[in-house]
Coordinates of C-alpha atoms and ligand atoms in Angstrom, one line a residue:
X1 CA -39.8 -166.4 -16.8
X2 CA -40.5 -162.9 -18.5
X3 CA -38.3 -161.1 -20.8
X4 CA -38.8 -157.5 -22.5
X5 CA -36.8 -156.9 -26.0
X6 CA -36.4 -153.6 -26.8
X7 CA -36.8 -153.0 -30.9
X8 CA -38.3 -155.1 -33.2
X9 CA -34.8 -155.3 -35.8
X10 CA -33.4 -158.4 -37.0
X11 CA -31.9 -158.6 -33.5
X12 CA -34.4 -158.3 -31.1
X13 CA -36.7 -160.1 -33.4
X14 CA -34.1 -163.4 -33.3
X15 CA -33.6 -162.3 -29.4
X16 CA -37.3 -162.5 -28.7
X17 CA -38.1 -165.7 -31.1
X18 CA -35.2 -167.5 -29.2
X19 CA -36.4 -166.6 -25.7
X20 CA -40.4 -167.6 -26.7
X21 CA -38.7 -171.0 -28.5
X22 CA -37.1 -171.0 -24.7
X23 CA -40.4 -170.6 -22.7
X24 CA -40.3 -167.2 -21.5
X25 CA -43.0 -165.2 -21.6
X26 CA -41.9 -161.6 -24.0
X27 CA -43.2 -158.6 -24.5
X28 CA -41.5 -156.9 -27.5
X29 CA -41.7 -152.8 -27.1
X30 CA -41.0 -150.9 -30.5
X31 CA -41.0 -147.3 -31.1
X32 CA -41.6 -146.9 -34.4
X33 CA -44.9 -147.8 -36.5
X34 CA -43.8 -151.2 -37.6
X35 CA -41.9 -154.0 -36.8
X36 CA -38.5 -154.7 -38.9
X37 CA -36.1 -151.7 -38.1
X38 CA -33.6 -151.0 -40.9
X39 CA -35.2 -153.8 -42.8
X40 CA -38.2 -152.8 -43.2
X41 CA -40.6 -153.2 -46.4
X42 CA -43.6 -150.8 -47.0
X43 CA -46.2 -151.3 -49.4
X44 CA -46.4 -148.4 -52.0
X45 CA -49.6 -149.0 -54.0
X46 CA -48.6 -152.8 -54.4
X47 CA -45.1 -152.0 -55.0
X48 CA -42.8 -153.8 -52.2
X49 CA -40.5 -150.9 -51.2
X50 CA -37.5 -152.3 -48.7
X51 CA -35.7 -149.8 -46.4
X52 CA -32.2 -150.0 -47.0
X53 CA -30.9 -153.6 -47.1
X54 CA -30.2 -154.5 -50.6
X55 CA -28.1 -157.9 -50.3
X56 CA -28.9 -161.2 -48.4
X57 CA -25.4 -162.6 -48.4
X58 CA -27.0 -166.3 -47.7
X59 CA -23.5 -168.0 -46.7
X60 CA -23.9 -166.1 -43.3
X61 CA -24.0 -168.7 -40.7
X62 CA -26.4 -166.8 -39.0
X63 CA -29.1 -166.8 -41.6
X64 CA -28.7 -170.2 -42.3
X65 CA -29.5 -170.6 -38.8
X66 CA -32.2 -168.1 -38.2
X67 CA -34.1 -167.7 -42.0
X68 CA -35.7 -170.7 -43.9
X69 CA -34.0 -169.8 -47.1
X70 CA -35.7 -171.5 -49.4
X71 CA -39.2 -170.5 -47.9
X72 CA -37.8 -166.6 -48.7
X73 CA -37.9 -168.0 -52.6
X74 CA -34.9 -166.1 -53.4
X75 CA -34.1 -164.8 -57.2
X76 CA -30.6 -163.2 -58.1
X77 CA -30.9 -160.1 -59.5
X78 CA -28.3 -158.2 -62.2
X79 CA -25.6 -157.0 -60.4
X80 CA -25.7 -153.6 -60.6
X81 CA -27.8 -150.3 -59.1
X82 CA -30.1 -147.3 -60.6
X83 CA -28.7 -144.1 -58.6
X84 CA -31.8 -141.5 -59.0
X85 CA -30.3 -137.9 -59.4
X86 CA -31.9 -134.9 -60.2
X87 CA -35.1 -136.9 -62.0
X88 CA -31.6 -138.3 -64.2
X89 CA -31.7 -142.4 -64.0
X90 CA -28.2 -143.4 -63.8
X91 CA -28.0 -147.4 -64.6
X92 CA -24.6 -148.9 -63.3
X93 CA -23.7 -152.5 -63.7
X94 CA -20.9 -154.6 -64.4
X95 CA -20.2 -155.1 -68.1
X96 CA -17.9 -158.2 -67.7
X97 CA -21.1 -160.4 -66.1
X98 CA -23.9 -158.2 -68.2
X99 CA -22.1 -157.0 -71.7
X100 CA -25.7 -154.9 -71.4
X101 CA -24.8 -152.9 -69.2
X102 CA -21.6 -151.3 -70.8
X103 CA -23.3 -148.1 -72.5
X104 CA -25.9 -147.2 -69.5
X105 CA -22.5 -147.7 -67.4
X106 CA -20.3 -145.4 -70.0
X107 CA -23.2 -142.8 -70.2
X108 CA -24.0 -142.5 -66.6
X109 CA -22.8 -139.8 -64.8
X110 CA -23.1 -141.0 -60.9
X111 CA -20.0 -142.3 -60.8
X112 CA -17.6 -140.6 -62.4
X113 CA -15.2 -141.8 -64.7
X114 CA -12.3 -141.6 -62.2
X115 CA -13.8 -144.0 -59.6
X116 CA -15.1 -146.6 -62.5
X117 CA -11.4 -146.6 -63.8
X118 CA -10.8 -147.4 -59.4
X119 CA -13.6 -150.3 -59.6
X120 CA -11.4 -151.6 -62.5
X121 CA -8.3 -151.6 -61.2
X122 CA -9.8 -153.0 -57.6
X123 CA -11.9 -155.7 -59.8
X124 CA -8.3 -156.3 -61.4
X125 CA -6.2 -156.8 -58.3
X126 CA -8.4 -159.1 -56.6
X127 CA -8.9 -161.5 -59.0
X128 CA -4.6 -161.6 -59.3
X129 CA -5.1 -162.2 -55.8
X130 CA -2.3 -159.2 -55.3
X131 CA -4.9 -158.3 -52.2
X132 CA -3.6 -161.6 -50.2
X133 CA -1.5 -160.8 -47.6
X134 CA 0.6 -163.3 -45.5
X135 CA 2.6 -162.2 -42.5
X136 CA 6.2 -162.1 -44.0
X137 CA 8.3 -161.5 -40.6
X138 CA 7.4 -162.0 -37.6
X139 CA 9.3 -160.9 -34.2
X140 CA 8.4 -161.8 -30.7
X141 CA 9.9 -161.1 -27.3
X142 CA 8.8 -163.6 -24.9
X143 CA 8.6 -161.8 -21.3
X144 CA 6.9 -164.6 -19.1
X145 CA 5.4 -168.1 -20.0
X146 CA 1.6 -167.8 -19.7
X147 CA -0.7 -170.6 -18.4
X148 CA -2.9 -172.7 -20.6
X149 CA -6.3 -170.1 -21.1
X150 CA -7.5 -167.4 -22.3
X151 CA -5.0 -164.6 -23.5
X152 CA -5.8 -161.0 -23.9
X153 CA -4.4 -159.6 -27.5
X154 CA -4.1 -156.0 -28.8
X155 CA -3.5 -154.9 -31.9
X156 CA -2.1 -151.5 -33.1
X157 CA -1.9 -151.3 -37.0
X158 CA 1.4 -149.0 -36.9
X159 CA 1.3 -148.9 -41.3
X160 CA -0.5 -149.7 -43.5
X161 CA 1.3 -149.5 -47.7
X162 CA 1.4 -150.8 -50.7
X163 CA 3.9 -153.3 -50.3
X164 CA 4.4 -154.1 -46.0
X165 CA 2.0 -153.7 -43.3
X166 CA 3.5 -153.4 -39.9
X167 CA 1.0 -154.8 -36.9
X168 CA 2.2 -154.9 -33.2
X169 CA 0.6 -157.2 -30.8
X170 CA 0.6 -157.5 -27.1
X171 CA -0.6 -160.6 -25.4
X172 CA -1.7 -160.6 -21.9
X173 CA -3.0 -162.9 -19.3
X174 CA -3.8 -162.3 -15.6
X175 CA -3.2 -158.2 -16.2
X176 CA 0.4 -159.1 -16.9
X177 CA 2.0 -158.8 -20.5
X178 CA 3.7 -162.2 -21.6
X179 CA 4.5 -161.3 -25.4
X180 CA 5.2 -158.7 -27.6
X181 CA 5.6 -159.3 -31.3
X182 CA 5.3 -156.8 -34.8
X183 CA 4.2 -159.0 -38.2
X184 CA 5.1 -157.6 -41.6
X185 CA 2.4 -158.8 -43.7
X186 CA 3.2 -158.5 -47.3
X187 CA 2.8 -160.7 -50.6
X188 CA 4.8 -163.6 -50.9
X189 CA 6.7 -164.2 -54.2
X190 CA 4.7 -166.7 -56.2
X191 CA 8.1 -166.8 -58.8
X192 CA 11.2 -169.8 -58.3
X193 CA 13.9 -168.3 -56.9
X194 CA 16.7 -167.3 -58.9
X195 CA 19.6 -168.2 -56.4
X196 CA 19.2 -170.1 -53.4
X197 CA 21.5 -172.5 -50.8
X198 CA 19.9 -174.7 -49.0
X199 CA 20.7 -177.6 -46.4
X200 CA 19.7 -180.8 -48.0
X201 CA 17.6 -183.7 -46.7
X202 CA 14.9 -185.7 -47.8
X203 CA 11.5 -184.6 -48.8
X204 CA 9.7 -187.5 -46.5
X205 CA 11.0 -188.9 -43.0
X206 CA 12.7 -192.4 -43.0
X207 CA 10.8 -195.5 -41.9
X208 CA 12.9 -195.3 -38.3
X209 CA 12.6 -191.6 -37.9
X210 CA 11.7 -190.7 -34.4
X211 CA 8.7 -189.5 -33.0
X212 CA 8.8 -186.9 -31.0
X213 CA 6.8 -187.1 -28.2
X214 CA 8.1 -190.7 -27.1
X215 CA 11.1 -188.7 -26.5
X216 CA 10.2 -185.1 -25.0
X217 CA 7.3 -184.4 -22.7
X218 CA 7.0 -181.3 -23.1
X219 CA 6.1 -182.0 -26.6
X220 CA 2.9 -184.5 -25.7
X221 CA -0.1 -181.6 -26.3
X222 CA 1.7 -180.4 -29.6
X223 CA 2.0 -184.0 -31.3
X224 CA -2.1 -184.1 -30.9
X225 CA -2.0 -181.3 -33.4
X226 CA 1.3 -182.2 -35.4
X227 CA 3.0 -185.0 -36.6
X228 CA 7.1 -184.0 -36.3
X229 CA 10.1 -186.6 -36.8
X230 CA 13.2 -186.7 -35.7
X231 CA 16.0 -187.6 -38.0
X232 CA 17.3 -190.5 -35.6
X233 CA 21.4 -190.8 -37.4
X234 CA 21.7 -187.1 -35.9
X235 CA 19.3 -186.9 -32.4
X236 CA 21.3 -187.1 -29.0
X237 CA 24.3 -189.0 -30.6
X238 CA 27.6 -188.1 -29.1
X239 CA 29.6 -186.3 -31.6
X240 CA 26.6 -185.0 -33.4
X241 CA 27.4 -181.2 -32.5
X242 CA 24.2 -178.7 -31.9
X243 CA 22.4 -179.6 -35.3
X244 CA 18.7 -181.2 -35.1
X245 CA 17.0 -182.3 -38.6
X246 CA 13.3 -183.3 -38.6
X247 CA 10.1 -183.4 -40.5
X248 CA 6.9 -181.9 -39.4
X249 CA 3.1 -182.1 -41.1
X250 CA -0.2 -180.9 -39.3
X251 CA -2.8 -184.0 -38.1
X252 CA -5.5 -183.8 -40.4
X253 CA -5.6 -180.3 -42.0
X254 CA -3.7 -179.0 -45.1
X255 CA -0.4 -176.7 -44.6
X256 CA -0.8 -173.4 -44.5
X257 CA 1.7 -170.3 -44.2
X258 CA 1.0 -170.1 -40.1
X259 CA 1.7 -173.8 -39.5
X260 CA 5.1 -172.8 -42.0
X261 CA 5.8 -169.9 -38.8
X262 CA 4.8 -172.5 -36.3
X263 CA 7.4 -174.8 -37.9
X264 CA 10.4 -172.4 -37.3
X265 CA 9.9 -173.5 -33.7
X266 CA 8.4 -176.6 -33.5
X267 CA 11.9 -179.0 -33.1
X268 CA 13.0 -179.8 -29.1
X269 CA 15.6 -177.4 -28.4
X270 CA 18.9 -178.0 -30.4
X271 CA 21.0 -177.5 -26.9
X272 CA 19.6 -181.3 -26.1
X273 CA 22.6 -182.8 -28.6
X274 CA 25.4 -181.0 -26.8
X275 CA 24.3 -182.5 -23.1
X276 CA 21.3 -180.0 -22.2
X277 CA 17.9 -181.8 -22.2
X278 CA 14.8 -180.1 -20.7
X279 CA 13.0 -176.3 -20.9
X280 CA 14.6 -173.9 -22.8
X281 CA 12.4 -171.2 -22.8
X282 CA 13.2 -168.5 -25.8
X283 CA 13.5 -165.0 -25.0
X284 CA 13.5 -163.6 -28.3
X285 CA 12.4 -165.2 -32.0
X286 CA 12.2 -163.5 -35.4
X287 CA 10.7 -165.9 -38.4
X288 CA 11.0 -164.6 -41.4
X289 CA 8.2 -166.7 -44.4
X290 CA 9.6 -167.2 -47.8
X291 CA 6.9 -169.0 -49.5
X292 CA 3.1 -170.0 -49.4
X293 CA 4.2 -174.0 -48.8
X294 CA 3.2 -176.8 -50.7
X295 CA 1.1 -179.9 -49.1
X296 CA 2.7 -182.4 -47.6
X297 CA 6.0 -182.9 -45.2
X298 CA 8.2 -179.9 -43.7
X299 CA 11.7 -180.3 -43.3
X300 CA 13.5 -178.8 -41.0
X301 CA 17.2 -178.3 -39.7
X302 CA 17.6 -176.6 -36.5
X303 CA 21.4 -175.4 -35.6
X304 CA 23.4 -173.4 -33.0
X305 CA 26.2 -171.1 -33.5
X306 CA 27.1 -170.4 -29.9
X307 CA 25.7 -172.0 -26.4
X308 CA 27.2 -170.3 -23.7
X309 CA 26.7 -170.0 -20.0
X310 CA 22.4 -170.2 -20.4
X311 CA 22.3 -168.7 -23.3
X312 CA 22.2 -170.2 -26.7
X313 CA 21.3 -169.2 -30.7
X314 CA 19.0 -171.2 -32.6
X315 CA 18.7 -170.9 -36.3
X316 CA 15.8 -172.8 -38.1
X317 CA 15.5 -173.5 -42.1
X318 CA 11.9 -175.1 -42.6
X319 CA 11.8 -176.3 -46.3
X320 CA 8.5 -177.9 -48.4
X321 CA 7.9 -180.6 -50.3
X322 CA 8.5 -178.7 -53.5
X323 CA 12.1 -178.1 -52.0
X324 CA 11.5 -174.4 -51.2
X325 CA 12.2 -172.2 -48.6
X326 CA 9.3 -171.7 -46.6
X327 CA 10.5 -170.1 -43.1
X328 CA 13.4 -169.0 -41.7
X329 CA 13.5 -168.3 -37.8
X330 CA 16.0 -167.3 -35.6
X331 CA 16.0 -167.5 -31.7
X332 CA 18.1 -166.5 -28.6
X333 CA 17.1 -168.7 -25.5
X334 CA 17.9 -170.1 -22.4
X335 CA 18.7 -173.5 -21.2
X336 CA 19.5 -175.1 -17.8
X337 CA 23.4 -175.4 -17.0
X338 CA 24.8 -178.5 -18.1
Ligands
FAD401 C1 -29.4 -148.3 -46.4 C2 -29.0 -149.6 -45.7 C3 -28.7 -150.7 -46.5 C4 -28.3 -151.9 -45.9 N1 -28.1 -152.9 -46.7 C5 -27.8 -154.1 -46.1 C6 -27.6 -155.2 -47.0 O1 -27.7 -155.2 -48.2 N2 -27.2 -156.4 -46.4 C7 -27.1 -156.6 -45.0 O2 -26.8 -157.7 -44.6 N3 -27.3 -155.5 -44.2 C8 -27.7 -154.3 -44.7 N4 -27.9 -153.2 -43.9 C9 -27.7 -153.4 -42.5 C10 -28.9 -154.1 -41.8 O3 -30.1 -153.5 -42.3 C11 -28.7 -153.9 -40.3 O4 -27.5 -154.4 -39.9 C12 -29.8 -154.7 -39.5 O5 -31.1 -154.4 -40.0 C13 -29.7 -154.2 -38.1 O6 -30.7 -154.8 -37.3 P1 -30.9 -154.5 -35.8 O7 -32.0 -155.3 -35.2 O8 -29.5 -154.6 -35.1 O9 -31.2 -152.9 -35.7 P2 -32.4 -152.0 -36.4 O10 -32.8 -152.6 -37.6 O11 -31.9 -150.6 -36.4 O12 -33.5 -152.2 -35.3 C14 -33.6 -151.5 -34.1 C15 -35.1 -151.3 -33.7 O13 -35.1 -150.8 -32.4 C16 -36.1 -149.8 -32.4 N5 -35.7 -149.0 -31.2 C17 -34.6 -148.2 -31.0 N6 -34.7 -147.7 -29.8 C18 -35.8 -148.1 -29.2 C19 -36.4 -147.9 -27.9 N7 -35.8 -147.1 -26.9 N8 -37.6 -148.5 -27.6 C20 -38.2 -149.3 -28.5 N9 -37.7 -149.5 -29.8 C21 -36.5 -148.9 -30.1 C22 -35.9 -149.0 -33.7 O14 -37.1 -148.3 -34.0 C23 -35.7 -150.2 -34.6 O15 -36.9 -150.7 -35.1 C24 -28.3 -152.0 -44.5 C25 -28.6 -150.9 -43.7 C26 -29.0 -149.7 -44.3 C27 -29.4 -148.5 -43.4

């Protein structure tokens, strides 16, 4: 089989090597002098000159694929630049790796003293980590159940600031919109709380807590990915009112602040103590996360103020292994007549 690449860049270079390594037959067409596009070296009476391209970030996965690294014989250099101006060298480097370079840095005049004080305070805030942002609330309106597949999501940044970020999403499948949710993303308090009330149960599951997929189907996929209990004194037990507690952990990865949102939701539907097994599909859910969780077990308590006709509330606490507040969620959903 034959194949033309048009350009001789990284890309078509990798597109041609790949299609030859395949057994086609290419013919690479390049209108410039030389192959190498915006990478390209010229040799300046013996001097190595390279167009543009000043960093090799090696951790790319495709350069680890594609370039025999250590063949290249790579050398770090300082970090820093020389910005040529007016025949003026301007030497700029970073005086906390290279002490060195603090005077050249001082004295130069490309850039000025306003954006070094912003490189400061930027080199500042990310090493606080001030710069990580998790997504503090989330609400969703659930307008159809999709099928198992691939979704279609857009994104509209409605704000960025300082302190909140406001994202909307719309998920779609088939042409037809299933979801619509906005995240908050903000920093989450790293401090203990000053005042808190919480719901109290213990860090781990009991020995007889109840899996539980042996006891809802539609949970069978999800317990493939998480591990949830079911406090057994409190599950289906006449008397027991619409209250569920239960413990969740992810199988075989740490938690995280998204499996903390997952885990406002992840309990069967609390309707199932007061005589209503089955689907309850929510309509709306907002989840509100406290706190970045620590490893280990979730707990959660899952409780109802009102069902009535096919509607129901459902309000979730999910709390870590350190005792905190992780999530709060709150959902209005449906469930069959009892
Ligand atoms: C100043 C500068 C600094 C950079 N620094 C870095 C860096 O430090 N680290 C990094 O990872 N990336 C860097 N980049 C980006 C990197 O160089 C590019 O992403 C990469 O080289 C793009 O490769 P490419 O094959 O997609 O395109 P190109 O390199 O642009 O190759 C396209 C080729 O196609 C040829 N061509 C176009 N039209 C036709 C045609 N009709 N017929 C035939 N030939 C045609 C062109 O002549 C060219 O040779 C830098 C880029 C610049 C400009």
């Amino acid at each position: 089989m034959k194949a033309i690449v048009a350009g001789a860049g990284l890309a078509g270079l990798v597109a041609a090597r790949t299609l030859h390594r395949a057994g086609w037959e290419v013919i690479v067409l390049e209108a410039a002098d030389g192959v190498g596009g915006r990478v390209r070296t010229d040799v300046v009476d013996g001097f190595r000159l390279d167009r543009g391209f000043q960093v090799l970030f090696t951790a790319y996965p495709a350069a680890q694929r594609q370039l025999d690294l250590k063949a290249l014989k790579l050398r770090q250099f300082d970090h820093g630049a020389i910005v040529v101006e007016d025949h003026h060298w301007n030497e700029i480097g970073d005086p906390r790796q290279d002490p060195k370079a603090l005077i050249p840095t001082l004295l130069s005049t490309v850039p000025l003293l306003s954006d070094k004080l912003k490189v400061l305070k930027l080199a500042r805030e990310l090493r606080r980590g001030s710069f990580r942002r998790s997504p503090e609330t989330s609400s969703a309106e659930f307008l159809r159940a999709p099928d198992r597949g691939p979704v279609r999501l857009v994104t509209e940044v409605v704000k960025v600031g300082r302190t909140a970020s406001v994202v909307r999403v719309a998920l779609s499948q088939h042409e037809r919109l299933t979801m619509t949710a906005t995240v908050t993303a903000g920093r989450l308090p790293s401090q203990a709380p000053v005042w808190s009330d919480l719901p109290v149960l213990a860090p781990e599951p009991p020995p007889d807590a109840l899996a539980t997929s042996e006891h809802d189907e539609n949970a069978a996929p999800l317990s493939r990915a998480c591990d949830v209990r079911l406090d057994p004194a409190g599950f289906r037990r006449e008397g027991a009112g619409a209250v569920l507690r239960g413990w969740v952990r992810p199988v075989g990865e740490p938690v995280d602040v998204l499996f903390a949102l997952l885990a406002g939701d992840i309990l069967p539907p609390v309707v199932v103590n007061v005589g209503r097994p089955g689907w309850a599909p929510t309509v709306q859910l907002s989840a509100l996360l406290r706190a970045r969780p620590a490893p280990g077990w979730l707990r959660l308590v899952s409780e109802s103020r009102v069902v009535a006709g096919s509607w129901f509330d459902e309000d979730m606490t999910v709390i870590d292994s350190a005792g905190r507040l992780v999530c709060q969620a709150r959902q209005l959903a449906l469930s069959p007549l009892g």
